mmCIF file of C-alpha atoms in Angstrom:
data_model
loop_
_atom_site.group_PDB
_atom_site.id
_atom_site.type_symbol
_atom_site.label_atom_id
_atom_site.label_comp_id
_atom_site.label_asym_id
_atom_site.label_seq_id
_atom_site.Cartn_x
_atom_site.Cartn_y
_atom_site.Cartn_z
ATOM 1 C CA UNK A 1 -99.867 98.061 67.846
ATOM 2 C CA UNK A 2 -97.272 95.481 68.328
ATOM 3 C CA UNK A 3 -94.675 97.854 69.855
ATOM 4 C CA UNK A 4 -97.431 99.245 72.063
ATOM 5 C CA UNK A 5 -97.844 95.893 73.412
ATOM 6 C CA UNK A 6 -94.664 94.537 74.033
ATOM 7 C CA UNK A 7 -93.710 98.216 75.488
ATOM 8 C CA UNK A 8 -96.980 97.914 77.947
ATOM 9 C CA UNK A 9 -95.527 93.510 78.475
ATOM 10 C CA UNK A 10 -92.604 94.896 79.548
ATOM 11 C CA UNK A 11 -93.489 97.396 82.118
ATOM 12 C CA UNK A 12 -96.120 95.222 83.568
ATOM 13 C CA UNK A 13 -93.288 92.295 84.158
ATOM 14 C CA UNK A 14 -90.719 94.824 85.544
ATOM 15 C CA UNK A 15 -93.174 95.640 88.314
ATOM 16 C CA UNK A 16 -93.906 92.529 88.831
ATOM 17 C CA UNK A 17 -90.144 91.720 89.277
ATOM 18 C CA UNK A 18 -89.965 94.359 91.621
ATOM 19 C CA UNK A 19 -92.752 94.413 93.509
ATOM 20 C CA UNK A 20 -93.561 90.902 93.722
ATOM 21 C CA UNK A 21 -89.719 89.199 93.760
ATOM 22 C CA UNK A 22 -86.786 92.100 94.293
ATOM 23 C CA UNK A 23 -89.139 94.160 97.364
ATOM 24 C CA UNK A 24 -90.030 90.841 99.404
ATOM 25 C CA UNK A 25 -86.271 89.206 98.635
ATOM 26 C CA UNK A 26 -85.084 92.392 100.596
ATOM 27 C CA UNK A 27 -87.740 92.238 103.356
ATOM 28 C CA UNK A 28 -87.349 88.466 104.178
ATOM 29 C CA UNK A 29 -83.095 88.812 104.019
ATOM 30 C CA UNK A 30 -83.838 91.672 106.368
ATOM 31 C CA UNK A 31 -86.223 89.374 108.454
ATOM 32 C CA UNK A 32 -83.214 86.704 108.618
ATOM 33 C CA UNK A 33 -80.132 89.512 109.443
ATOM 34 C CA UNK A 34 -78.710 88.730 105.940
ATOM 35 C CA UNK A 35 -77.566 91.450 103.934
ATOM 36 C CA UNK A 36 -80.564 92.668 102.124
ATOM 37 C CA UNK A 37 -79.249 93.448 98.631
ATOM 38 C CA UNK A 38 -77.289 89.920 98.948
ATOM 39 C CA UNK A 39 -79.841 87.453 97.730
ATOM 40 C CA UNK A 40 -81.619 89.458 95.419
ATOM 41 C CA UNK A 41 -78.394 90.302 93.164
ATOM 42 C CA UNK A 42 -77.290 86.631 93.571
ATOM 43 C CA UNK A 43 -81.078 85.248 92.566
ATOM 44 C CA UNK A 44 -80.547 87.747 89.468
ATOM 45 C CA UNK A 45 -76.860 86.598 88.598
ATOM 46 C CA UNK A 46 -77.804 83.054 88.755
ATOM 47 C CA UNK A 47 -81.060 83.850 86.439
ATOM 48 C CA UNK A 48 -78.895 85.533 84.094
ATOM 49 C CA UNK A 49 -76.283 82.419 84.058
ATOM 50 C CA UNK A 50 -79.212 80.442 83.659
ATOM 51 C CA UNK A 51 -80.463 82.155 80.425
ATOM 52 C CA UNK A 52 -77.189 82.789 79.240
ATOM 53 C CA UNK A 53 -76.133 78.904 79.230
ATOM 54 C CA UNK A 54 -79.751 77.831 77.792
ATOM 55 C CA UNK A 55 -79.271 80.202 74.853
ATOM 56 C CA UNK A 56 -76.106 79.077 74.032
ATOM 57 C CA UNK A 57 -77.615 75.081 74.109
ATOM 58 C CA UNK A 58 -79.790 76.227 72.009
ATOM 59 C CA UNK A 59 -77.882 78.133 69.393
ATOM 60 C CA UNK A 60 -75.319 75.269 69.100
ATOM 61 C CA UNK A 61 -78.434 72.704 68.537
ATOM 62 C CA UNK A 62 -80.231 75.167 66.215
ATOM 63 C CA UNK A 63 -79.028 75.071 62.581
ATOM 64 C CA UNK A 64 -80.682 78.072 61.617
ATOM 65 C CA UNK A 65 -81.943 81.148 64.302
ATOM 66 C CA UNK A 66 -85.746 81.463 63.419
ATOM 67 C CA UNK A 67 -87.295 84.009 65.391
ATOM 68 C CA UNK A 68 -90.592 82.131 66.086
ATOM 69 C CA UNK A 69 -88.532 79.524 67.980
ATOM 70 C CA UNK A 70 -86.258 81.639 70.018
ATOM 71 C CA UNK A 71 -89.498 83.936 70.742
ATOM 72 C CA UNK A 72 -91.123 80.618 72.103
ATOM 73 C CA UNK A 73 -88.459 79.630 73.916
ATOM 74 C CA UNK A 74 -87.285 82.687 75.484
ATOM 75 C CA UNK A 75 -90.557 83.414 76.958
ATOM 76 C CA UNK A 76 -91.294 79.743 78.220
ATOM 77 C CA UNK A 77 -88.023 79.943 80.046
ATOM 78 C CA UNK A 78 -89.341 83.597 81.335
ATOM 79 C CA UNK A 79 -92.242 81.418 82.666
ATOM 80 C CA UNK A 80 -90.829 79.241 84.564
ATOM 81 C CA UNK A 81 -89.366 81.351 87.469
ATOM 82 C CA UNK A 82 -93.022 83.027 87.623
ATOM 83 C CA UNK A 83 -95.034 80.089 88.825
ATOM 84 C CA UNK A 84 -91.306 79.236 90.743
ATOM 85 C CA UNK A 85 -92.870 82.593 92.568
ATOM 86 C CA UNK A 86 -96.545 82.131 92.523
ATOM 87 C CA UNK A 87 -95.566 78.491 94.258
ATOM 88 C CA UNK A 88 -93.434 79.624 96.835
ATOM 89 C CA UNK A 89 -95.526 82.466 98.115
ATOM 90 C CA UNK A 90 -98.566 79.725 98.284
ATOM 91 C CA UNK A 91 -96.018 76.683 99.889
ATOM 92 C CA UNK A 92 -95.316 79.543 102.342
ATOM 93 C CA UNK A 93 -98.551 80.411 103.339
ATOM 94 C CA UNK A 94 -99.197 77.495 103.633
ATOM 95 C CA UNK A 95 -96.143 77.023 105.882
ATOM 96 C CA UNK A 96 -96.931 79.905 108.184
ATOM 97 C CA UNK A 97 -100.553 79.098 108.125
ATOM 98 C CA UNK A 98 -100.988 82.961 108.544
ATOM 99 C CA UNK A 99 -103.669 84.402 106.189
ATOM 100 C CA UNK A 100 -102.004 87.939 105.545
ATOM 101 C CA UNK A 101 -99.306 84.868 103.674
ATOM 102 C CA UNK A 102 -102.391 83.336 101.719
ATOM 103 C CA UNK A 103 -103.702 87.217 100.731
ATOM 104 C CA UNK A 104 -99.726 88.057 99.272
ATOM 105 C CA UNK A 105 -100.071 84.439 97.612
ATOM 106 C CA UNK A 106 -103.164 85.528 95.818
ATOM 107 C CA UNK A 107 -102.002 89.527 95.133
ATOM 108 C CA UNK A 108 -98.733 87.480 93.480
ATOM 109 C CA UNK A 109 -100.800 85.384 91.450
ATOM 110 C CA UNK A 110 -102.937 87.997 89.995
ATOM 111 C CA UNK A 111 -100.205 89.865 89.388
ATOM 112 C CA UNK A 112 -98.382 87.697 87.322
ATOM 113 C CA UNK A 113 -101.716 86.763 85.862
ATOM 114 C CA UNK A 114 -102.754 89.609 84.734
ATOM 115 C CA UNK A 115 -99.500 90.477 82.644
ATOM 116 C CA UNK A 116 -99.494 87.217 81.368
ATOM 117 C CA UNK A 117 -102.275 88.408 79.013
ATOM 118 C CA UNK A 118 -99.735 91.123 77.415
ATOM 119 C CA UNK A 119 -97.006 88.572 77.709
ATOM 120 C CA UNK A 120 -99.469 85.913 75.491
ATOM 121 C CA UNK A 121 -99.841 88.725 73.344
ATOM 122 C CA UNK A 122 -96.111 89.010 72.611
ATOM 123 C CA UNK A 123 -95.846 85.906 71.461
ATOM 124 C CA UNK A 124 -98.863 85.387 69.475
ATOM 125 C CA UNK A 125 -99.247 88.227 67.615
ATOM 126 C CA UNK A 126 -96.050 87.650 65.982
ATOM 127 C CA UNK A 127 -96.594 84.351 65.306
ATOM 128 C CA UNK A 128 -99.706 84.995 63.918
ATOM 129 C CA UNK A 129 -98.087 88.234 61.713
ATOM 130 C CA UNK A 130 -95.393 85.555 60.613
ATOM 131 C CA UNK A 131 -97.768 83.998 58.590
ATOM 132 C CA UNK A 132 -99.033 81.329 61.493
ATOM 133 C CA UNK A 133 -102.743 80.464 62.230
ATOM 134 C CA UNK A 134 -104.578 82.645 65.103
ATOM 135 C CA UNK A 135 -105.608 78.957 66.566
ATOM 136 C CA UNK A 136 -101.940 78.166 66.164
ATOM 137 C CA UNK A 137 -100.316 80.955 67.492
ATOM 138 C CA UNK A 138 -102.950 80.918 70.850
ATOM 139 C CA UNK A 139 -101.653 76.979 70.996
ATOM 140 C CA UNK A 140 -97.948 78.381 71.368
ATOM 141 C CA UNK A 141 -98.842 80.908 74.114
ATOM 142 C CA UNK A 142 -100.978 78.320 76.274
ATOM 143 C CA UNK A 143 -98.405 75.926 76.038
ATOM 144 C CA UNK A 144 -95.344 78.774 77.059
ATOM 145 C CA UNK A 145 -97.632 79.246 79.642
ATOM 146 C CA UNK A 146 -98.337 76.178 81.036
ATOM 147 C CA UNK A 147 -94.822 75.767 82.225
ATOM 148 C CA UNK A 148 -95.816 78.053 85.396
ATOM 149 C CA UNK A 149 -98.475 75.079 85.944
ATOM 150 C CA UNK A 150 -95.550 72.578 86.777
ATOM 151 C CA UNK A 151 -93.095 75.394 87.998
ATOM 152 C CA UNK A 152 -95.646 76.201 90.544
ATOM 153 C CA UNK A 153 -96.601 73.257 92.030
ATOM 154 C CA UNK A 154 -92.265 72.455 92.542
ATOM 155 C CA UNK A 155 -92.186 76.183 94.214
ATOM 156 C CA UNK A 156 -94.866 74.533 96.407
ATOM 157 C CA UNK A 157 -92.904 71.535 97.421
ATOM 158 C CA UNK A 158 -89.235 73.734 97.484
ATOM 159 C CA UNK A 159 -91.209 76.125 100.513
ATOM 160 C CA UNK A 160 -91.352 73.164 102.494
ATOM 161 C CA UNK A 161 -87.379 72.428 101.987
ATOM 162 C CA UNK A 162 -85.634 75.679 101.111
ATOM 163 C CA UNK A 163 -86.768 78.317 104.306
ATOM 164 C CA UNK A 164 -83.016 79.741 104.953
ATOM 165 C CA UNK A 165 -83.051 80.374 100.753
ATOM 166 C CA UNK A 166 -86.385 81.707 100.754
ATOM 167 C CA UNK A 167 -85.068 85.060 99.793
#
């Protein structure tokens, strides 16, 4: 069952990537006379740097590779650019005070919501096969989570700042 539900995690977040980050990257460069593909491949190179340079912080600090801990970590650091989303589609609709804005905001945020239940899954059931606690292992998913709390609220206050980087 545990390949099942990282297989179904996975599909569920590449969706979301494209339909809720890749698709409306394109549409707003389009909407600014930017190069559509421009932004979107840039956004992805820089999110690759990203995780590239915060693995390798965290190999050199990291004695020993446990699993647990790189599962934690690689999936908080997933979570972060998903409420980046969720609270820039919200900052701007509430920027454009236009409600079709506010109804994306909302599709966005039940998107990601909803495959954040498969995504939990993926990291507590194999903290909990590992030999963990099932209170334990929920703990560690809520608190991977909760990093889209903070990370949305900031893609709130970037809408305000960052309209010409939007996509």
């Amino acid at each position: 069952t545990n390949n099942i539900t990282l297989g179904f995690s996975s599909g569920v977040m590449i969706a979301a990537s494209i339909w809720s980050l890749i698709i409306p990257s394109i549409d707003k460069a389009n909407e600014l006379n930017i190069i559509s593909w421009i932004p979107a491949a840039v956004g992805f190179i820089v999110g690759f740097l990203f995780l590239l340079i915060i693995n390798r912080i965290y190999t050199r600090i990291s004695k020993k590779k446990e699993t647990k801990s790189m599962l934690f970590l690689a999936l908080t650091i997933h979570n972060i650019p998903e409420g980046l989303a969720v609270g820039l589609a919200f900052g701007v609709a509430l920027k454009a005070l236009d409600p079709s804005y506010l109804v994306t905001a909302f599709g966005i945020a039940l998107g990601i919501g909803i495959q954040n239940i498969p995504e939990g899954a993926t990291l507590s059931l194999p903290l909990k096969e590992g030999g963990m606690s099932k209170k334990n292992a929920f703990l560690y998913s809520v608190a991977s989570g909760s990093v889209e709390i903070v990370a949305g609220a900031l893609g709130v206050i970037l809408a305000s700042s960052l309209d010409n980087m939007m996509p």
